[in-house]
Tab-separated table of C-alpha atoms and ligand atoms in Angstrom:
chain	number	residue	atom	x	y	z
A	127	MET	CA	-32.812	1.091	-28.933
A	128	ALA	CA	-29.824	1.269	-27.012
A	129	MET	CA	-28.476	4.567	-26.994
A	130	PRO	CA	-24.579	4.969	-28.199
A	131	SER	CA	-22.217	6.416	-24.858
A	132	LYS	CA	-21.472	9.811	-25.387
A	133	PRO	CA	-18.330	11.917	-24.553
A	134	ASP	CA	-18.771	13.369	-20.885
A	135	PRO	CA	-19.487	17.050	-21.348
A	136	ARG	CA	-18.425	17.640	-17.868
A	137	PRO	CA	-15.405	19.738	-16.935
A	138	GLN	CA	-12.194	18.269	-16.116
A	139	GLU	CA	-12.469	19.961	-12.606
A	140	GLU	CA	-15.455	18.300	-11.684
A	141	THR	CA	-13.944	14.363	-12.162
A	142	VAL	CA	-12.340	14.446	-9.230
A	143	LYS	CA	-13.697	15.880	-5.886
A	144	TYR	CA	-12.295	15.656	-2.606
A	145	GLU	CA	-12.590	16.975	1.387
A	146	VAL	CA	-9.943	17.285	3.790
A	147	THR	CA	-11.155	16.038	7.093
A	148	ASP	CA	-9.414	15.972	10.507
A	149	GLY	CA	-6.156	15.691	8.720
A	150	VAL	CA	-7.392	12.878	6.193
A	151	ALA	CA	-7.797	13.822	2.519
A	152	TRP	CA	-10.790	11.922	1.132
A	153	VAL	CA	-10.330	12.170	-2.794
A	154	TYR	CA	-12.945	10.528	-5.083
A	155	PHE	CA	-12.945	9.179	-8.519
A	156	ASN	CA	-16.158	10.943	-9.560
A	157	ARG	CA	-17.972	10.116	-12.623
A	158	PRO	CA	-20.130	7.514	-10.618
A	159	ASP	CA	-23.223	7.952	-14.343
A	160	LYS	CA	-20.095	6.418	-15.755
A	161	ARG	CA	-18.977	3.745	-13.329
A	162	ASN	CA	-15.844	5.961	-12.112
A	163	CYS	CA	-14.098	5.207	-15.692
A	164	MET	CA	-10.739	7.085	-16.295
A	165	SER	CA	-10.891	8.922	-19.101
A	166	PRO	CA	-7.931	11.796	-20.166
A	167	LYS	CA	-9.757	13.983	-18.514
A	168	LEU	CA	-9.692	12.389	-15.272
A	169	ASN	CA	-6.373	11.411	-15.462
A	170	ARG	CA	-5.686	15.447	-15.718
A	171	GLN	CA	-7.519	16.338	-12.837
A	172	MET	CA	-6.076	13.466	-10.389
A	173	LYS	CA	-2.747	14.282	-10.762
A	174	ILE	CA	-3.544	17.844	-10.008
A	175	VAL	CA	-5.354	17.117	-6.861
A	176	LEU	CA	-2.803	14.317	-5.504
A	177	GLU	CA	0.198	17.191	-5.902
A	178	GLU	CA	-2.260	20.287	-4.393
A	179	LEU	CA	-2.888	17.892	-1.281
A	180	GLU	CA	1.177	16.000	-1.042
A	181	PHE	CA	2.653	18.738	1.210
A	182	ARG	CA	-0.566	20.185	2.901
A	183	ASP	CA	0.379	20.260	6.466
A	184	ASP	CA	-3.259	19.436	7.211
A	185	VAL	CA	-3.437	16.335	4.759
A	186	LYS	CA	-1.702	13.189	7.510
A	187	VAL	CA	-2.952	10.371	4.556
A	188	LEU	CA	-4.787	10.059	1.618
A	189	VAL	CA	-7.819	7.934	0.699
A	190	LEU	CA	-8.765	7.039	-2.600
A	191	THR	CA	-12.502	5.922	-2.712
A	192	GLY	CA	-14.985	6.009	-5.722
A	193	GLU	CA	-18.532	8.341	-5.749
A	194	GLY	CA	-21.267	5.936	-6.203
A	195	SER	CA	-21.574	2.541	-6.873
A	196	SER	CA	-18.030	2.660	-8.147
A	197	TRP	CA	-14.591	2.335	-7.479
A	198	THR	CA	-13.386	2.932	-10.726
A	199	ALA	CA	-15.012	0.428	-14.041
A	200	GLY	CA	-11.070	1.143	-15.458
A	201	MET	CA	-10.221	2.893	-19.146
A	202	ASP	CA	-12.737	4.756	-20.298
A	203	LEU	CA	-13.212	2.673	-23.537
A	204	LEU	CA	-14.903	5.511	-25.576
A	205	GLU	CA	-12.715	8.583	-24.351
A	206	TYR	CA	-9.626	7.317	-23.376
A	207	PHE	CA	-9.433	4.384	-25.872
A	208	ARG	CA	-11.553	4.929	-28.855
A	209	MET	CA	-11.331	8.587	-29.454
A	210	THR	CA	-7.708	9.085	-28.291
A	211	GLU	CA	-6.513	6.206	-31.132
A	212	ALA	CA	-8.624	8.244	-33.557
A	213	GLU	CA	-6.502	10.896	-33.335
A	214	GLY	CA	-3.191	8.646	-34.154
A	215	LEU	CA	0.133	7.995	-31.573
A	216	GLY	CA	0.824	11.025	-30.173
A	217	ALA	CA	-2.899	11.037	-28.720
A	218	ILE	CA	-2.235	7.752	-27.267
A	219	ARG	CA	1.151	8.775	-25.744
A	220	LYS	CA	0.336	11.472	-24.149
A	221	SER	CA	-3.132	9.769	-22.501
A	222	GLN	CA	-0.845	6.788	-21.268
A	223	ARG	CA	1.469	9.213	-19.951
A	224	GLU	CA	-0.915	11.369	-17.977
A	225	SER	CA	-2.493	8.185	-16.361
A	226	TYR	CA	0.978	5.905	-15.559
A	227	GLY	CA	1.721	9.731	-14.325
A	228	TRP	CA	-0.613	9.750	-11.444
A	229	PHE	CA	0.061	6.258	-10.664
A	230	GLU	CA	3.538	6.561	-10.802
A	231	ARG	CA	3.523	9.590	-8.486
A	232	LEU	CA	0.336	7.654	-6.350
A	233	ARG	CA	3.307	4.960	-5.845
A	234	TRP	CA	5.847	7.046	-4.371
A	235	TYR	CA	3.177	9.547	-2.764
A	236	GLU	CA	5.094	11.774	0.312
A	237	LYS	CA	1.857	10.658	2.823
A	238	PRO	CA	0.674	7.245	3.173
A	239	THR	CA	-2.449	6.015	1.535
A	240	VAL	CA	-5.204	4.040	1.927
A	241	ALA	CA	-7.560	2.136	-1.220
A	242	MET	CA	-11.377	2.824	0.024
A	243	ILE	CA	-12.804	0.238	-2.395
A	244	ASN	CA	-16.247	0.469	-1.975
A	245	GLY	CA	-17.780	-1.264	-5.523
A	246	TRP	CA	-16.216	-2.432	-9.264
A	247	CYS	CA	-13.107	-2.561	-9.493
A	248	PHE	CA	-11.268	-3.263	-12.907
A	249	GLY	CA	-8.389	-3.505	-14.949
A	250	GLY	CA	-6.747	0.270	-15.429
A	251	GLY	CA	-8.147	0.599	-11.411
A	252	TYR	CA	-5.382	-2.170	-11.097
A	253	GLY	CA	-2.847	0.990	-11.092
A	254	PRO	CA	-4.322	3.195	-8.684
A	255	LEU	CA	-5.053	0.362	-6.181
A	256	PHE	CA	-1.447	-0.966	-6.079
A	257	GLY	CA	-0.575	2.785	-5.514
A	258	CYS	CA	-2.238	2.605	-2.212
A	259	ASP	CA	-0.482	1.016	0.582
A	260	ILE	CA	-3.327	-0.325	2.102
A	261	ALA	CA	-6.144	-1.074	0.353
A	262	ILE	CA	-9.771	-1.843	2.199
A	263	ALA	CA	-12.694	-3.435	0.241
A	264	SER	CA	-16.075	-3.162	0.787
A	265	GLU	CA	-17.154	-7.259	0.763
A	266	ASP	CA	-19.259	-6.517	-2.146
A	267	ALA	CA	-16.677	-4.921	-4.131
A	268	LYS	CA	-15.947	-6.277	-7.535
A	269	PHE	CA	-12.708	-7.138	-8.979
A	270	GLY	CA	-11.834	-7.804	-12.621
A	271	LEU	CA	-8.770	-8.317	-14.913
A	272	SER	CA	-12.386	-7.591	-17.926
A	273	GLU	CA	-9.784	-6.780	-20.266
A	274	ILE	CA	-9.181	-10.748	-21.671
A	275	ASN	CA	-12.962	-9.983	-21.817
A	276	TRP	CA	-13.221	-7.426	-24.760
A	277	GLY	CA	-10.037	-8.463	-26.166
A	278	ILE	CA	-6.826	-7.014	-25.251
A	279	LEU	CA	-4.720	-7.846	-22.400
A	280	PRO	CA	-4.237	-6.199	-18.688
A	281	GLY	CA	-1.947	-3.045	-19.887
A	282	GLY	CA	-1.263	-0.060	-18.103
A	283	GLY	CA	0.350	-2.109	-15.356
A	284	ALA	CA	-2.192	-4.624	-14.488
A	285	SER	CA	-0.740	-7.734	-15.371
A	286	LYS	CA	2.067	-6.869	-13.101
A	287	VAL	CA	-0.041	-5.658	-10.151
A	288	ALA	CA	-1.942	-9.102	-10.310
A	289	GLN	CA	1.358	-11.288	-10.790
A	290	GLU	CA	2.917	-8.886	-8.105
A	291	LEU	CA	0.444	-9.204	-5.504
A	292	MET	CA	-1.639	-12.569	-5.999
A	293	PRO	CA	0.211	-16.152	-6.633
A	294	PHE	CA	0.973	-16.897	-9.791
A	295	ARG	CA	-1.646	-19.466	-10.336
A	296	LYS	CA	-4.604	-17.642	-9.323
A	297	ALA	CA	-3.195	-14.433	-11.140
A	298	MET	CA	-3.092	-16.419	-14.718
A	299	TYR	CA	-6.328	-17.808	-14.108
A	300	HIS	CA	-7.543	-14.181	-13.148
A	301	ALA	CA	-5.853	-12.307	-16.182
A	302	MET	CA	-7.087	-15.516	-18.934
A	303	MET	CA	-10.810	-16.060	-17.879
A	304	GLY	CA	-12.269	-12.429	-17.124
A	305	GLU	CA	-14.321	-13.629	-13.830
A	306	ASN	CA	-14.979	-11.501	-11.290
A	307	LEU	CA	-13.913	-11.574	-7.742
A	308	THR	CA	-15.860	-10.429	-4.608
A	309	GLY	CA	-14.372	-8.321	-2.085
A	310	LYS	CA	-13.606	-11.715	0.082
A	311	GLN	CA	-12.408	-13.399	-2.152
A	312	ALA	CA	-9.943	-10.489	-3.667
A	313	GLU	CA	-8.589	-10.184	0.306
A	314	GLU	CA	-7.926	-13.686	0.522
A	315	GLN	CA	-5.999	-14.192	-2.827
A	316	GLY	CA	-3.923	-10.721	-1.575
A	317	LEU	CA	-4.770	-8.080	-3.966
A	318	VAL	CA	-6.438	-5.891	-1.025
A	319	THR	CA	-5.570	-6.102	3.126
A	320	GLU	CA	-8.891	-6.671	4.275
A	321	CYS	CA	-12.423	-6.476	3.872
A	322	VAL	CA	-15.006	-5.855	5.509
A	323	PRO	CA	-19.030	-5.572	5.289
A	324	ALA	CA	-20.279	-2.245	3.312
A	325	GLU	CA	-21.669	-0.734	6.112
A	326	LYS	CA	-18.407	-1.167	8.219
A	327	LEU	CA	-16.274	0.286	4.998
A	328	LYS	CA	-15.716	4.194	5.791
A	329	GLU	CA	-15.783	3.351	9.919
A	330	ARG	CA	-13.183	0.827	9.192
A	331	VAL	CA	-10.908	3.104	6.962
A	332	GLN	CA	-11.101	5.888	9.535
A	333	GLU	CA	-9.522	3.726	12.088
A	334	ILE	CA	-6.348	3.059	9.907
A	335	CYS	CA	-6.505	6.735	9.535
A	336	ASP	CA	-6.201	7.687	12.809
A	337	ALA	CA	-3.559	5.049	13.633
A	338	LEU	CA	-1.473	6.148	11.255
A	339	LYS	CA	-2.001	10.137	11.710
A	340	LYS	CA	-0.593	9.640	15.202
A	341	LYS	CA	3.103	7.787	13.486
A	342	ASP	CA	5.866	9.717	12.560
A	343	GLY	CA	5.046	11.204	9.168
A	344	HIS	CA	8.549	11.245	8.319
A	345	ALA	CA	9.488	7.251	9.011
A	346	LEU	CA	6.383	6.251	7.456
A	347	ARG	CA	7.457	7.805	4.230
A	348	ALA	CA	10.637	5.828	4.617
A	349	THR	CA	8.966	2.890	5.970
A	350	LYS	CA	6.520	2.920	2.966
A	351	TRP	CA	9.111	3.159	0.361
A	352	THR	CA	11.730	0.793	1.467
A	353	MET	CA	8.161	-1.610	1.373
A	354	ARG	CA	8.384	-1.024	-2.316
A	355	ARG	CA	11.906	-0.383	-2.977
A	356	MET	CA	12.777	-4.114	-1.206
A	357	VAL	CA	10.661	-6.089	-3.994
A	358	ASP	CA	13.310	-6.239	-6.465
A	359	MET	CA	16.266	-5.802	-4.490
A	360	THR	CA	18.612	-8.713	-3.450
A	361	TYR	CA	18.734	-9.153	-0.004
A	362	ASP	CA	22.300	-7.422	0.639
A	363	ASN	CA	21.079	-4.240	-2.160
A	364	GLY	CA	18.178	-4.715	0.431
A	365	LEU	CA	19.912	-4.371	3.830
A	366	ASP	CA	21.979	-1.583	2.672
A	367	TYR	CA	19.511	0.507	0.913
A	368	GLN	CA	17.535	0.279	4.445
A	369	ILE	CA	20.783	1.851	6.196
A	370	ARG	CA	21.450	4.573	3.647
A	371	ALA	CA	17.046	5.457	3.973
A	372	GLN	CA	17.196	5.098	7.136
A	373	GLU	CA	20.396	7.975	8.287
A	374	ALA	CA	18.852	10.121	5.277
A	375	LEU	CA	15.346	10.059	7.079
A	376	HIS	CA	18.105	11.840	10.010
A	377	SER	CA	17.954	14.894	8.089
A	378	PHE	CA	14.251	15.134	8.414
A	379	GLY	CA	13.313	15.256	11.899
A	380	GLY	CA	14.310	11.558	12.205
A	381	LYS	CA	16.976	10.969	14.870
A	382	GLU	CA	15.271	13.532	17.136
A	383	ALA	CA	12.204	11.105	17.191
A	384	ARG	CA	14.013	8.093	17.341
A	385	LEU	CA	16.032	10.113	21.023
A	386	GLU	CA	12.851	11.498	21.771
A	387	ALA	CA	11.106	7.626	21.416
A	388	THR	CA	13.940	5.879	22.935
A	389	SER	CA	13.428	7.905	25.613
A	390	GLN	CA	9.846	7.600	26.301
A	391	PHE	CA	10.444	4.048	26.880
A	392	LEU	CA	13.493	3.668	28.666
A	393	ASP	CA	13.427	6.841	30.729
A	394	LYS	CA	9.828	7.615	31.357
A	395	LYS	CA	8.058	4.405	30.982
A	396	GLU	CA	5.103	6.342	28.857
A	397	PHE	CA	5.080	3.699	26.018
A	398	LYS	CA	5.960	0.496	24.943
A	399	PRO	CA	6.893	0.219	21.119
A	400	GLY	CA	5.195	-3.377	20.915
A	401	LEU	CA	1.854	-2.470	21.750
A	402	SER	CA	1.702	1.338	20.730
A	403	THR	CA	3.173	4.675	18.964
A	404	PHE	CA	5.199	6.847	20.833
A	405	ASP	CA	3.639	10.624	21.306
A	406	THR	CA	4.999	12.284	18.317
A	407	SER	CA	4.166	15.844	19.597
A	408	LYS	CA	6.459	15.326	21.942
A	409	VAL	CA	9.677	15.659	19.210
A	410	SER	CA	11.439	18.883	19.292
A	411	LYS	CA	11.140	20.752	16.517
A	412	ASP	CA	14.494	23.431	16.761
B	213	LIG	N1	-15.881	3.179	-20.000
B	213	LIG	C1	-16.740	3.430	-20.830
B	213	LIG	N2	-17.173	4.035	-20.299
B	213	LIG	C2	-18.088	3.283	-19.005
B	213	LIG	C3	-17.163	2.742	-18.529
B	213	LIG	C4	-15.550	2.403	-19.090
B	213	LIG	N3	-14.940	1.520	-18.674
B	213	LIG	N4	-17.644	1.828	-17.895
B	213	LIG	C5	-19.028	2.248	-17.135
B	213	LIG	N5	-18.919	2.784	-18.463
B	213	LIG	C6	-20.331	3.687	-19.227
B	213	LIG	C7	-21.518	2.962	-19.458
B	213	LIG	O1	-21.060	3.168	-20.975
B	213	LIG	C8	-22.158	4.008	-19.119
B	213	LIG	O2	-22.744	4.591	-20.129
B	213	LIG	P1	-24.091	5.490	-20.882
B	213	LIG	O3	-24.939	5.922	-19.124
B	213	LIG	O4	-23.572	6.719	-21.206
B	213	LIG	O5	-24.251	4.518	-21.456
B	213	LIG	C9	-22.493	4.174	-17.898
B	213	LIG	O6	-20.899	4.034	-17.341
B	213	LIG	C10	-23.611	3.325	-16.809
B	213	LIG	O7	-22.382	2.139	-17.052
B	213	LIG	P2	-23.850	1.075	-17.466
B	213	LIG	O8	-22.648	-0.173	-17.955
B	213	LIG	O9	-25.024	0.477	-17.962
B	213	LIG	O10	-23.525	0.191	-15.932
B	213	LIG	P3	-23.921	-1.213	-14.443
B	213	LIG	O11	-24.069	-0.814	-13.439
B	213	LIG	O12	-24.460	-1.473	-15.450
B	213	LIG	O13	-22.709	-2.027	-15.214
B	213	LIG	C11	-20.168	-2.101	-15.015
B	213	LIG	C12	-21.173	-1.518	-14.473
B	213	LIG	C13	-20.255	-3.848	-14.889
B	213	LIG	C14	-19.374	-1.742	-14.680
B	213	LIG	C15	-20.129	-2.079	-16.681
B	213	LIG	O14	-20.139	-0.301	-16.623
B	213	LIG	C16	-19.146	-2.577	-17.456
B	213	LIG	O15	-18.796	-4.042	-17.349
B	213	LIG	N6	-17.415	-1.621	-17.568
B	213	LIG	C17	-16.733	-1.873	-18.348
B	213	LIG	C18	-16.038	-2.086	-17.123
B	213	LIG	C19	-14.907	-2.729	-18.354
B	213	LIG	O16	-13.979	-4.128	-18.576
B	213	LIG	N7	-13.438	-1.922	-17.988
B	213	LIG	C20	-12.086	-1.982	-18.538
B	213	LIG	C21	-11.505	-2.586	-17.803
B	213	LIG	S1	-9.866	-3.414	-19.306
B	213	LIG	C22	-9.419	-1.454	-18.665
B	213	LIG	O17	-9.261	-0.254	-18.490
B	213	LIG	C23	-7.838	-1.237	-19.549
């Protein structure tokens, strides 16, 4: 007879692991035995890890991936739902705030972020999927709004993510049918940026990180926020936001970076902006 699932006894610190290598923070959902589903402990730990890495000088890009066969199998039906609900409304709200809290931190992270989707990605996983700026999936990853298969609606941001990223007819089908998409279908329907064969996944993500590392970090931050803010702005408000954001960038080295970049192109003929990035190491730090 099948044994009922039990709560995961591992300490909170072990639910997320990370390593920083050559400017890239590789952060892992780390409950492979539980398909990396998100328990309150994991949600709490992820916020701690993200905040710990955000302003480290040796971190230029953050990658979010999963240990084992999953990216994340969504919210933990035992620890996040059943056990929390048994404790009442206060516990439910606390758990929701903890998970939505780190999704939000990720959406507005001060460094560029890449989701490296190595396997299952369900329901609640769409929050962090959307939180990452670029999403690269393995061709054999599987994406699902499985909520409908166990009698709930896609909450925790998941329905908003599907509606925002996918064509409406595809998003509606995805939410109502509870069928999984392959990495390839997820790419075609806009849920991820790109998919690659599993054996090329890390190499492709590394390539993207290496390219991002060469860009000016302040300009990248302003760019990603601008792209996200534009979603629900009118054209005129968007235009105005862009002017203010560009001017604000000048308080963080933006002016020096632009003068240097312009000179590398116009005077020194060292690079062409249409073909590559300027050499950020030459920006005056004074
Ligand atoms: N919540 C709680 N436990 C989970 C979850 C989850 N979301 N996903 C996997 N697990 C647990 C299983 O209960 C099992 O635990 P046990 O070893 O203590 O019995 C263990 O992880 C391994 O899972 P299996 O089902 O045995 O793994 P398998 O590889 O056969 O299947 C799959 C993987 C398809 C991901 C399956 O586990 C599954 O359907 N999980 C639920 C996915 C889902 O619908 N998530 C919720 C989305 S909705 C939301 O997030 C709000």
